[in-house]
Coordinates of C-alpha atoms in Angstrom, one line a residue:
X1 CA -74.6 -22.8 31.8
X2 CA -71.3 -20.9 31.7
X3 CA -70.9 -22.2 27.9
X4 CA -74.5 -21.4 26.8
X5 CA -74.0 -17.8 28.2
X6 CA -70.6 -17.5 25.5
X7 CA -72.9 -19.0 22.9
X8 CA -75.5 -16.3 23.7
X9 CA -73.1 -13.8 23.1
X10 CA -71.4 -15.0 20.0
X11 CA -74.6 -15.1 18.2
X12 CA -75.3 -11.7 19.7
X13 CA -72.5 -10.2 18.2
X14 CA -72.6 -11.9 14.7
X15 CA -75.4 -9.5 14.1
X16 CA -74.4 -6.1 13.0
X17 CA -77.2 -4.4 14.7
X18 CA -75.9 -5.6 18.0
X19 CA -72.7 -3.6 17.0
X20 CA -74.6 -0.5 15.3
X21 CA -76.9 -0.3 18.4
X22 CA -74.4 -0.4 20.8
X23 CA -72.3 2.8 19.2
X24 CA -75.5 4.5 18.8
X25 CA -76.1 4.2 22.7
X26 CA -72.9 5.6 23.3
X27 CA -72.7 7.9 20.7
X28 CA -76.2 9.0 22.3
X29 CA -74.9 9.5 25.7
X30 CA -71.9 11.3 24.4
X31 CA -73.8 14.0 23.1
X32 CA -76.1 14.7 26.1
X33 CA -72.9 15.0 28.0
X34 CA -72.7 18.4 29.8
X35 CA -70.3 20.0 31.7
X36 CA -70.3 20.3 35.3
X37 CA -68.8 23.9 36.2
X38 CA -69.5 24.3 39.6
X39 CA -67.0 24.7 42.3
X40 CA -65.6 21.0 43.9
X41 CA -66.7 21.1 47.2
X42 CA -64.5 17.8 47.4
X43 CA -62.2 15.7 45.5
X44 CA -61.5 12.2 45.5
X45 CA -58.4 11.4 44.2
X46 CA -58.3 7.3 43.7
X47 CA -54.6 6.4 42.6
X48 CA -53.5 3.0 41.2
X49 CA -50.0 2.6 42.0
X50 CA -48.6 1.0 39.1
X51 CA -51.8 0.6 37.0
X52 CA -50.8 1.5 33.6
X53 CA -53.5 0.4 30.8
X54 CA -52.2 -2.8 30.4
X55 CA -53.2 -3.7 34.1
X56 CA -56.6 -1.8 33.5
X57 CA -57.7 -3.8 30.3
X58 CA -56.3 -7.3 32.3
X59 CA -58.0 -6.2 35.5
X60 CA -61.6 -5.3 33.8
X61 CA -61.1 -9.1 32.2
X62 CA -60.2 -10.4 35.1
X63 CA -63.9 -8.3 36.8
X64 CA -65.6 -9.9 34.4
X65 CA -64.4 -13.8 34.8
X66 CA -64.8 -13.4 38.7
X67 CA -68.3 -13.2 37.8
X68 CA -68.2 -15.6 35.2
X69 CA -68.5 -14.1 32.3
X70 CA -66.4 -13.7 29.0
X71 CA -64.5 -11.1 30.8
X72 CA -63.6 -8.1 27.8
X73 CA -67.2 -6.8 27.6
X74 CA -66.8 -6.1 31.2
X75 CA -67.2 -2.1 32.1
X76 CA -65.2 -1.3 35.6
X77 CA -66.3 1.6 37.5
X78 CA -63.5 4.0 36.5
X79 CA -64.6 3.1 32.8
X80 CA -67.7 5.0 33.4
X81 CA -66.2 8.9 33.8
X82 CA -66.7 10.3 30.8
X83 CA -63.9 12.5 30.9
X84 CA -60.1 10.5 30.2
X85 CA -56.4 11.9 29.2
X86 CA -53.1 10.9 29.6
X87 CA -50.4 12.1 31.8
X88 CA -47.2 12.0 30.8
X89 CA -45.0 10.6 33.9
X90 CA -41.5 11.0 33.3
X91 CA -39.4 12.9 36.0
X92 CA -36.7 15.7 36.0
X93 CA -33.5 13.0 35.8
X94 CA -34.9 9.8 34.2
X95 CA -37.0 8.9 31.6
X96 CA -38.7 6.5 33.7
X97 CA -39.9 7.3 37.3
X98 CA -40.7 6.2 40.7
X99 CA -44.0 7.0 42.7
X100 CA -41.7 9.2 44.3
X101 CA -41.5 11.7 42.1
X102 CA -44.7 11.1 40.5
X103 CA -46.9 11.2 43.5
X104 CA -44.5 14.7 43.9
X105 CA -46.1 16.3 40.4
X106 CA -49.7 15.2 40.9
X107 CA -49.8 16.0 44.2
X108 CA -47.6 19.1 44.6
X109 CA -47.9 20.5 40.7
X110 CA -44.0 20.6 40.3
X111 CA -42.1 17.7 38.9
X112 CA -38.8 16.3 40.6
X113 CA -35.9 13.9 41.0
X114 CA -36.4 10.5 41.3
X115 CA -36.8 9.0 44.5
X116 CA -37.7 12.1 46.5
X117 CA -40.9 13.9 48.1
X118 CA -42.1 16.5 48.4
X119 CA -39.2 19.0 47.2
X120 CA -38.3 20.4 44.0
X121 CA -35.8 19.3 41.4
X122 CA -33.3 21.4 43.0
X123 CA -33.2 18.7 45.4
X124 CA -30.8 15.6 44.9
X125 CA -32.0 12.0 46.2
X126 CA -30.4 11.0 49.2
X127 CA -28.4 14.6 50.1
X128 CA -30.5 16.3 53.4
X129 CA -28.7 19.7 53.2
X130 CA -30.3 19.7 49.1
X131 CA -33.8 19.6 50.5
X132 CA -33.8 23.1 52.5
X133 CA -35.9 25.7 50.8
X134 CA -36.4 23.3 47.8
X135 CA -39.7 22.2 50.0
X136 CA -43.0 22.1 48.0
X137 CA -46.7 22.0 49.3
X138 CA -49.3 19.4 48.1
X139 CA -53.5 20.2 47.2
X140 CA -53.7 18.3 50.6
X141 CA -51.9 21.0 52.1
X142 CA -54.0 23.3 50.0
X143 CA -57.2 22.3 51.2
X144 CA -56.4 21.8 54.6
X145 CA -55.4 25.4 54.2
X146 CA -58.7 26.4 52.5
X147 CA -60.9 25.1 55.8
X148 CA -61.3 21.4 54.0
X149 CA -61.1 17.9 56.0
X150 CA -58.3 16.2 54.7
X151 CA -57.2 12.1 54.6
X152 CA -55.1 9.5 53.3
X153 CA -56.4 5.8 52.7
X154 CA -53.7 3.4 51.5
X155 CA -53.0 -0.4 51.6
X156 CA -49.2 0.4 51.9
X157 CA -47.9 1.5 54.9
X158 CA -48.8 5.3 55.3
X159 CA -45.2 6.5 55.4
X160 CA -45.1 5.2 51.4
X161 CA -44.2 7.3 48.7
X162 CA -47.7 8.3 47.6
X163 CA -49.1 9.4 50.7
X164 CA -45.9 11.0 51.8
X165 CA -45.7 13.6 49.0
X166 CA -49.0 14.6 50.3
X167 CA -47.4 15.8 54.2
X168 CA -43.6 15.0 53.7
X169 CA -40.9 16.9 52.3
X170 CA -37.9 14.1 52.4
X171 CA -34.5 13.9 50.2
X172 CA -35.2 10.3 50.2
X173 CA -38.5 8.3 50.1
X174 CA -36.8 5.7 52.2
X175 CA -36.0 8.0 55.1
X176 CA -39.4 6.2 56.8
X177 CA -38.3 6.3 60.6
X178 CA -35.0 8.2 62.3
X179 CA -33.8 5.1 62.2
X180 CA -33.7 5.2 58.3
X181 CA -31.5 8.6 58.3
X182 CA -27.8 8.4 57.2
X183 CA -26.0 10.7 59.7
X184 CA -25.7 13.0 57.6
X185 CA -29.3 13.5 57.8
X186 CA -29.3 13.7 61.2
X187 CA -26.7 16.4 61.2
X188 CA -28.2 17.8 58.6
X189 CA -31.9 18.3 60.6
X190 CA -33.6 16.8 58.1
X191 CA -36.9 14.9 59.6
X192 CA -38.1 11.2 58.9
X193 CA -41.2 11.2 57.0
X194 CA -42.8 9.3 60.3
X195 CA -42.2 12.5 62.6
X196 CA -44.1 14.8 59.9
X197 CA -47.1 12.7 59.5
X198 CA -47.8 14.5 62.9
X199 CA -45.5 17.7 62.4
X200 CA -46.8 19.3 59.4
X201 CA -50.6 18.8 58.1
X202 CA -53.4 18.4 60.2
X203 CA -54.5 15.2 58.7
X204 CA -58.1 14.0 59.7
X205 CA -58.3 10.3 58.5
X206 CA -55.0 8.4 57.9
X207 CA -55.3 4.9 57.4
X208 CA -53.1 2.0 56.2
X209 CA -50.3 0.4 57.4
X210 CA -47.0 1.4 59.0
X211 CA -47.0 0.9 62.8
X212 CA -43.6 -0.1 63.2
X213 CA -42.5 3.4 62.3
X214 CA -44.3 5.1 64.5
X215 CA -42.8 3.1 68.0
X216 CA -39.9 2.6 69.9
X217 CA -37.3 0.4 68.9
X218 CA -38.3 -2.7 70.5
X219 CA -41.7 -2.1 71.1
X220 CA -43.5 -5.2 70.6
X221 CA -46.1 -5.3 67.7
X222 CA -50.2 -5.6 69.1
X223 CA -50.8 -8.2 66.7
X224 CA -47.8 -10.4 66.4
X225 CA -45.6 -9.6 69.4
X226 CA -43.2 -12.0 69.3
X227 CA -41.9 -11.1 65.8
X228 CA -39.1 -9.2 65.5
X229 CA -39.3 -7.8 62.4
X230 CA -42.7 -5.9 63.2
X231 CA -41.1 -4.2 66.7
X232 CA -41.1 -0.6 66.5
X233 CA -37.9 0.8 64.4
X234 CA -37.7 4.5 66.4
X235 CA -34.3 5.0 67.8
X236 CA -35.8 8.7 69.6
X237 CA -37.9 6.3 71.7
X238 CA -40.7 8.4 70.4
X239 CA -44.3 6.6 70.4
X240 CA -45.8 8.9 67.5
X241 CA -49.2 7.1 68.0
X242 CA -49.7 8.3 71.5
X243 CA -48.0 12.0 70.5
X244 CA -50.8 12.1 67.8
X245 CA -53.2 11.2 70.2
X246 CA -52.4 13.8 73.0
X247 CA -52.2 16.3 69.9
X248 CA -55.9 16.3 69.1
X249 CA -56.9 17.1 73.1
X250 CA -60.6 18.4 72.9
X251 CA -61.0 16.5 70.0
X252 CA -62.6 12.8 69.4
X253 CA -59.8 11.0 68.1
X254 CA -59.4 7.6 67.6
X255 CA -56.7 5.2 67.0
X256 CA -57.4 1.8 66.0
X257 CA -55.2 -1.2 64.7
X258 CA -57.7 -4.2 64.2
X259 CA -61.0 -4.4 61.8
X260 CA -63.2 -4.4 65.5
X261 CA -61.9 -1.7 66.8
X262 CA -62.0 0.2 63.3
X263 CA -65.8 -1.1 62.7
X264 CA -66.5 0.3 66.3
X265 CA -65.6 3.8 65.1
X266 CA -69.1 6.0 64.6
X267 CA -68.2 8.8 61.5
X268 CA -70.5 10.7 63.0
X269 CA -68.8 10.9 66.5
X270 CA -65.1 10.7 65.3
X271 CA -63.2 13.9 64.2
X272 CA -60.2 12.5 63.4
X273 CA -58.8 8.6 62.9
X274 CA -55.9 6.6 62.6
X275 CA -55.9 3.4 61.5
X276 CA -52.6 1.7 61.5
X277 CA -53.7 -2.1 60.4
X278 CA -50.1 -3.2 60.1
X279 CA -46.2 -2.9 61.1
X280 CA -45.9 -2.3 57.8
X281 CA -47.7 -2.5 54.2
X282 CA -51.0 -4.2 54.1
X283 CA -51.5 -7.9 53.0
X284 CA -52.4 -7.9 49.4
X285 CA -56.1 -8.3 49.1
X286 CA -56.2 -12.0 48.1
X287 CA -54.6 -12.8 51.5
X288 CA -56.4 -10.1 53.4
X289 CA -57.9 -12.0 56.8
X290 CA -61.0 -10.0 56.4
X291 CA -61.9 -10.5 60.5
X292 CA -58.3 -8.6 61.2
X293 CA -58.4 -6.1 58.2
X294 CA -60.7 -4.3 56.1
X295 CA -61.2 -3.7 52.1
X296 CA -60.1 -0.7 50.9
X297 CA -63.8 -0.5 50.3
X298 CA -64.7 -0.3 53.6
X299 CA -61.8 2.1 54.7
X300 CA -62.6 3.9 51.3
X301 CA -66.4 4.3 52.7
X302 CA -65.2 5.1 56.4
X303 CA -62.9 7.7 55.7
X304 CA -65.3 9.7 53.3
X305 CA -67.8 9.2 56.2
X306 CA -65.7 11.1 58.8
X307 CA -64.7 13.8 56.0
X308 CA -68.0 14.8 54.4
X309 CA -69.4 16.5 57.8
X310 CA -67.3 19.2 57.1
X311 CA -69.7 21.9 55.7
X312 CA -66.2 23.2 53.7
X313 CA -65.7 20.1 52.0
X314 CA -63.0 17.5 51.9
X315 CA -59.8 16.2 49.9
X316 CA -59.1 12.9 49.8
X317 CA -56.7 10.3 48.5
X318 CA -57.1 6.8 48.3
X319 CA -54.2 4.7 46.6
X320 CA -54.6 0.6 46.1
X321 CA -50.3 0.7 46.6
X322 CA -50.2 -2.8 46.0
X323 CA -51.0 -3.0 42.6
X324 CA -47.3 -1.9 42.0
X325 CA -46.0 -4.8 44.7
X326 CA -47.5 -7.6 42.7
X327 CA -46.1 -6.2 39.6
X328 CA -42.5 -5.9 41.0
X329 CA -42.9 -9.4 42.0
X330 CA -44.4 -10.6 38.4
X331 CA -46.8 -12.1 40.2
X332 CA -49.6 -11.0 37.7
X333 CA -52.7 -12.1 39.3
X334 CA -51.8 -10.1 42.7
X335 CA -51.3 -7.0 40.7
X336 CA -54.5 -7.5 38.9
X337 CA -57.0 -8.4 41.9
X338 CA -55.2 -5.8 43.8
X339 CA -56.8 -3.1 40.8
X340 CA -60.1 -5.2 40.9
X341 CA -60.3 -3.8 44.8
X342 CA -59.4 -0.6 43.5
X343 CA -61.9 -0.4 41.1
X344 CA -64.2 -1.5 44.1
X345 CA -63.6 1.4 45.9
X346 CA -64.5 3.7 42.9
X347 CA -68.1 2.3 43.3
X348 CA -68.0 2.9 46.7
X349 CA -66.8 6.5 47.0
X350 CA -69.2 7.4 44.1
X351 CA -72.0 6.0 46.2
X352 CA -71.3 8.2 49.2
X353 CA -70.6 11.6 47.1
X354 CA -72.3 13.5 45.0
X355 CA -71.5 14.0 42.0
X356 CA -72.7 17.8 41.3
X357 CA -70.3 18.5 44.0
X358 CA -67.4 16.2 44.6
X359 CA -64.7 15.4 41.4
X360 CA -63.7 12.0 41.4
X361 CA -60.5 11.1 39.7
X362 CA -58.6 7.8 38.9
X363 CA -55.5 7.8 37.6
X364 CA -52.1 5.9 38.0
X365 CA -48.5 7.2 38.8
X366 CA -46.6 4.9 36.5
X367 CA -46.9 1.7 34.6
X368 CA -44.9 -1.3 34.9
X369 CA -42.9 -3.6 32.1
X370 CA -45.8 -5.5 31.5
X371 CA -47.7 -7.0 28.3
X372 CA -51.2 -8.3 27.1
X373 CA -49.7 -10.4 24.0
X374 CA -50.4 -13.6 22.1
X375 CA -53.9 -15.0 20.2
X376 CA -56.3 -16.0 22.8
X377 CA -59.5 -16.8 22.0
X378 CA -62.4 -15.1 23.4
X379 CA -63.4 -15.8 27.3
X380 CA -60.0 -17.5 27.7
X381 CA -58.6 -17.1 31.0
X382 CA -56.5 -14.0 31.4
X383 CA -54.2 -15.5 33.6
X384 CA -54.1 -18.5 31.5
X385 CA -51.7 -19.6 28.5
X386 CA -52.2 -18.3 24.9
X387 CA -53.8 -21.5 22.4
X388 CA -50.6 -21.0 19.7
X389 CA -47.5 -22.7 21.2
X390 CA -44.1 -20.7 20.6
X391 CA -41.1 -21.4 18.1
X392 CA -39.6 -23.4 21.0
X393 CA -42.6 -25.4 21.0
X394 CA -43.5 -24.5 24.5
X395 CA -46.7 -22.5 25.6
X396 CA -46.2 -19.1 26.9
X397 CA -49.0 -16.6 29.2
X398 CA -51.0 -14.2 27.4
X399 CA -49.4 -11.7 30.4
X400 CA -45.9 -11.7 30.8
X401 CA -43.0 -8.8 32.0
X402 CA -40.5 -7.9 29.9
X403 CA -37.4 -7.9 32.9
X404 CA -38.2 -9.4 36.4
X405 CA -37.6 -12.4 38.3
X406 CA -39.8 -14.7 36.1
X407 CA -36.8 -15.0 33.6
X408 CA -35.4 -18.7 34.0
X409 CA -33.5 -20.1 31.3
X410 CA -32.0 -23.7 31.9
X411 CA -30.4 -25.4 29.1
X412 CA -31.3 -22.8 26.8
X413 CA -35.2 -23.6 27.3
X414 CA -38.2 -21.8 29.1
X415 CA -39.7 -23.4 31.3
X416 CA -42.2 -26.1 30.0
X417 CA -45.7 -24.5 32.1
X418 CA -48.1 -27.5 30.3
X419 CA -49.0 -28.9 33.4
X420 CA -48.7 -25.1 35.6
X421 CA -51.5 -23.4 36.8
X422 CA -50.7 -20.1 36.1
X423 CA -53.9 -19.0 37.4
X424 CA -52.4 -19.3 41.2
X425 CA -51.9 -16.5 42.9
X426 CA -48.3 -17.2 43.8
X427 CA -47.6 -18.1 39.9
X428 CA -44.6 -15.9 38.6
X429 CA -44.7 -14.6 34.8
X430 CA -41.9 -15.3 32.6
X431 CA -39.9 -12.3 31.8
X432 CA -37.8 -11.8 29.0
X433 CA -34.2 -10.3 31.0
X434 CA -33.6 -11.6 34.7
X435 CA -34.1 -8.8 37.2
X436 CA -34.6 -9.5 40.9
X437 CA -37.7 -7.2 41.3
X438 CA -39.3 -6.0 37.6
X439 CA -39.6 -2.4 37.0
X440 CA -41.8 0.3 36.1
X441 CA -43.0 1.4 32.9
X442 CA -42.3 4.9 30.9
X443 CA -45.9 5.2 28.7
X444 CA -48.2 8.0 29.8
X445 CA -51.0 7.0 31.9
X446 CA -54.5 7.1 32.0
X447 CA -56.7 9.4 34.0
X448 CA -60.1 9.4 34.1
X449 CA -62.4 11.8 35.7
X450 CA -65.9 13.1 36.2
X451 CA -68.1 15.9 38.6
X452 CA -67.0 19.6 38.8
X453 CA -64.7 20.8 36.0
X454 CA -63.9 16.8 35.3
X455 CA -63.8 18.2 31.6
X456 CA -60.3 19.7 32.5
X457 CA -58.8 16.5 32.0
X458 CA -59.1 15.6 28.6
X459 CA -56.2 15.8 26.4
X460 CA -52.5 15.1 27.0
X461 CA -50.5 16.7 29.4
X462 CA -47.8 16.7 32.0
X463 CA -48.6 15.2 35.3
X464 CA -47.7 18.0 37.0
X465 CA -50.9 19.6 35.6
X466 CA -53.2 16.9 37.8
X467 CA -52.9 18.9 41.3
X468 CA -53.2 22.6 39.6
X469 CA -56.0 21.6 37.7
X470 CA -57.7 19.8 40.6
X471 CA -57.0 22.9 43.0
X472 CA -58.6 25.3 40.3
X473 CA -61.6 23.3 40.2
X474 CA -61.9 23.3 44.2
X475 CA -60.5 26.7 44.7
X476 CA -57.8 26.0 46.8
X477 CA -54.6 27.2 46.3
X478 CA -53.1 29.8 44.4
X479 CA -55.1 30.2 41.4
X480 CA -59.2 31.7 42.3
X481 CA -60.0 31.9 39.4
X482 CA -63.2 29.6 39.6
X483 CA -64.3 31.2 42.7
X484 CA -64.3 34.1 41.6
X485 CA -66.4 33.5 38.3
X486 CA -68.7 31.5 40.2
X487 CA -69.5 33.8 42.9
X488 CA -71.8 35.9 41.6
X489 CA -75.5 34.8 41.3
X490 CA -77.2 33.4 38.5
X491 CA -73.3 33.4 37.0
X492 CA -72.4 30.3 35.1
X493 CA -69.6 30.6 33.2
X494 CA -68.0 27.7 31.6
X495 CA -71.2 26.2 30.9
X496 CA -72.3 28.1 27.2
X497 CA -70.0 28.9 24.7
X498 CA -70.8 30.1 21.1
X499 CA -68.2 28.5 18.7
X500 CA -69.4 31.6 16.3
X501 CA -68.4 34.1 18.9
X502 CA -64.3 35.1 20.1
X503 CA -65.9 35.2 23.8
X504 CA -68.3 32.9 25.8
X505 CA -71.4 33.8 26.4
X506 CA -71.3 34.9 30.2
X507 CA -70.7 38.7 31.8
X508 CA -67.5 37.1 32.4
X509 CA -66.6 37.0 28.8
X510 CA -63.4 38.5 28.6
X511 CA -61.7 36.7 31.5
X512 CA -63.4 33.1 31.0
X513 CA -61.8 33.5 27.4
X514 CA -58.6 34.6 29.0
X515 CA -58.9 31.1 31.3
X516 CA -59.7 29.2 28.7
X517 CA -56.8 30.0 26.4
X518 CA -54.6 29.2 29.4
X519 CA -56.3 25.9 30.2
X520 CA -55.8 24.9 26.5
X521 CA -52.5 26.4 26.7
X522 CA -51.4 23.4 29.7
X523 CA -53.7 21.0 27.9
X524 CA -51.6 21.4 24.3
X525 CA -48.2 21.8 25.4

């Protein structure tokens, strides 16, 4: 059956009507695209840590074939907002950059130094004393500020570098527990990124891993206490878990480590939750014991549950982390089923929200050293080996890294992968220079948006842009601009403009134009 179906479709698309009809559909729906001006009541932010294009295109093949089919024709959910640009990711001090500093621009609107969270540029990686007054707020901060629920949902532990630029301000992203901090730091003041999880935002729903931060050193683990390596890490012989607890006094607040006990929660009942389903990052999704751990679907769909009841509205991130593990690993097929649960989510969180009032963005911090190369046919597998052997005479994958540890040379050959399955999830891609752990990629990224002012986010820009233009559209933050043009009644500005006229045609006229012009102004330069 599987062959007939790629028969169907060649034939299919041997006609050029198949072709013609399909643009004309698209080209249809283009044009009765309109914008959507109205204020975000909330914003989903869905990041793919690591997920440059390459991974996207791989991942929607890779959707595709788990259902059995050819694979490229495949749409993904994020391929659906009609609104896409590209961010361009570099940092203040390298050309290429960590999710440190990226999570820092899209999250806080200022880019920084590698390595760091949650402070400016006029802070230098590693040095404590750098980081005081160079401190920088994030749109979680923002919204929190504005009356908004706020949460976190990450299959990393929840110390990581994303969600820690949205509630940490650290010299170091690696400055996870006390136990983490040189002395210097210590002498310094300067706070693990732990401690402020609880000191500095009042963060309704934080969920992923990261338990071993949060205890005493010693502390045995709930799940596997006779490992040593998942005992609490906290030299201050704080327990963090039962300070956040005792914090939200008069409050319902749950803390939970196992699916049960996360299942059990109600939304409806709960005001705020952590959920803390390892010592440290999640299992990658493909090795997920789905009775101990949930999808990120499911903590996708339980965090926006417990957020929405807020009459204000909510912020929330959501980052698949892993995508970026299986990537430094060059283990391709991690990386990729990591975005497919990703993209999962997407379809979740756009089930729960609506989208005349909720902008939903995907985007990625960085890319990784990683290629979609070769001749394979149509439908072949994209984790499998490309039909043309190379000079060497050996077969080669269609994905493969250009550094990382899949370089093995021995006797001046490849490897011979004939009789490999490179399909495994284990399998390591070959790599053209020998690096212990691959790295990250420099190309802009794709971000892809759609609900209240989605249109923002067309063009090319600076990453930095992402959380100014995301507090504009929600009001929060500095710039009120929206709010204010939206407040009136029967006011819609944004919505009509007359290409034939130097002002839009709104009683806001003068200043619409005014935002405009600045809007294009970011967009261009």
């Amino acid at each position: 059956p599987e062959e007939h179906l790629f028969v169907l479709i060649s034939v299919e698309e041997e006609n050029p009507e198949f072709w013609r009809s399909s643009a004309q559909n698209t080209l249809r729906s283009a044009l009765s695209r309109k914008l959507n001006s109205n204020v975000a009541k909330n914003i989903v932010l869905f990041l793919g840590d690591g997920m440059g294009v390459t991974t996207i295109t791989a991942a929607r093949i890779l959707k595709g074939q788990l259902q059995n089919r050819s694979g490229e024709e495949t749409v993904m959910n994020m391929d659906t907002f009609p609104f896409v640009g590209l961010a361009k990711v570099y940092t203040v001090d390298f050309q290429i950059p960590d999710s440190a500093a990226t999570a820092t621009a899209y999250l806080c609107g200022v880019k920084t130094n590698l390595n760091t969270v949650g402070v400016s540029a006029a802070a230098r990686n590693g040095v404590c004393r750098s980081q005081k007054g160079n401190e920088v707020t994030s749109i979680l901060k923002w919204a929190k500020d504005a009356g908004k629920s706020v949460g976190i949902v990450t299959t990393t532990r929840v110390q990581h570098a994303t969600p820690a630029a949205s509630y940490a301000h650290s010299a170091s992203r690696t400055w996870y527990s006390d136990a983490d901090l040189p002395t210097s730091a210590v002498t310094g003041g300067c706070m693990d990124i732990a401690s402020q999880l609880l000191r500095n935002t009042d963060i309704d729903v934080i969920i992923g891993g990261g338990r071993k931060y949060m205890t005493p050193k010693g502390f045995p683990d709930p799940e596997y206490p006779t490992d040593l390596k998942a005992q609490g890490q906290r030299k201050d012989n704080r327990n963090l878990i039962n300070e956040w607890l005792s914090m939200k006094e008069g409050k319902v607040a749950r803390y939970v480590w196992n699916k049960t006990d996360f299942d059990a929660v109600d939304p409806e009942k709960t005001d705020y939750l952590m959920a803390l389903f390892e010592p440290g990052d999640l299992r990658f999704d493909v090795e997920r014991d789905p009775s101990m751990d949930p999808s990120i679907s499911e903590t996708t769909e339980k965090a926006i549950r417990i957020l929405k009841k807020n009459p204000k509205g909510f912020f929330l991130l959501v980052e698949g982390g892993r995508i970026d593990q299986g990537h430094h690993d060059s283990r391709a097929s991690m990386a990729l089923h990591e975005a497919v649960a990703l993209d999962d989510a997407v379809a979740r969180g756009l089930e729960l929200t609506n989208e005349e009032e909720t902008l939903t963005i995907v985007t990625a911090d960085h890319s990784h050293a990683f290629t979609f190369n070769g001749y394979p046919f149509r439908g072949n597998s994209i984790l499998g080996k490309s039909p043309i052997f190379a000079m060497d005479l050996l077969p080669y994958t269609t994905l493969m890294y250009g550094n990382g540890p899949g370089h093995k040379i021995t006797n001046n050959k490849r490897p011979d992968i004939r009789n490999v399955d490179t399909t495994d999830k284990d399998y390591v891609q070959q790599a053209a220079v020998p690096l212990d752990s691959e790295t990250h990629g420099g190309e802009d990224v794709a971000l892809f948006a759609r609900g209240p002012m989605a249109h923002l986010f067309q063009g090319v820009y600076e990453q930095n842009y992402i959380a100014h233009a995301m507090a504009f559209a929600a009001c929060v933050g500095t710039n009120q601009e929206h709010c204010a043009a939206t407040a009136e009644p029967d006011k819609t500005p944004f919505t009509s403009i007359d290409p034939g006229s130097s002002a839009p045609n709104t009683p806001f006229g003068a200043m619409t134009t005014v935002m405009l012009s600045i809007t294009m102004s970011v967009l261009l330069h």
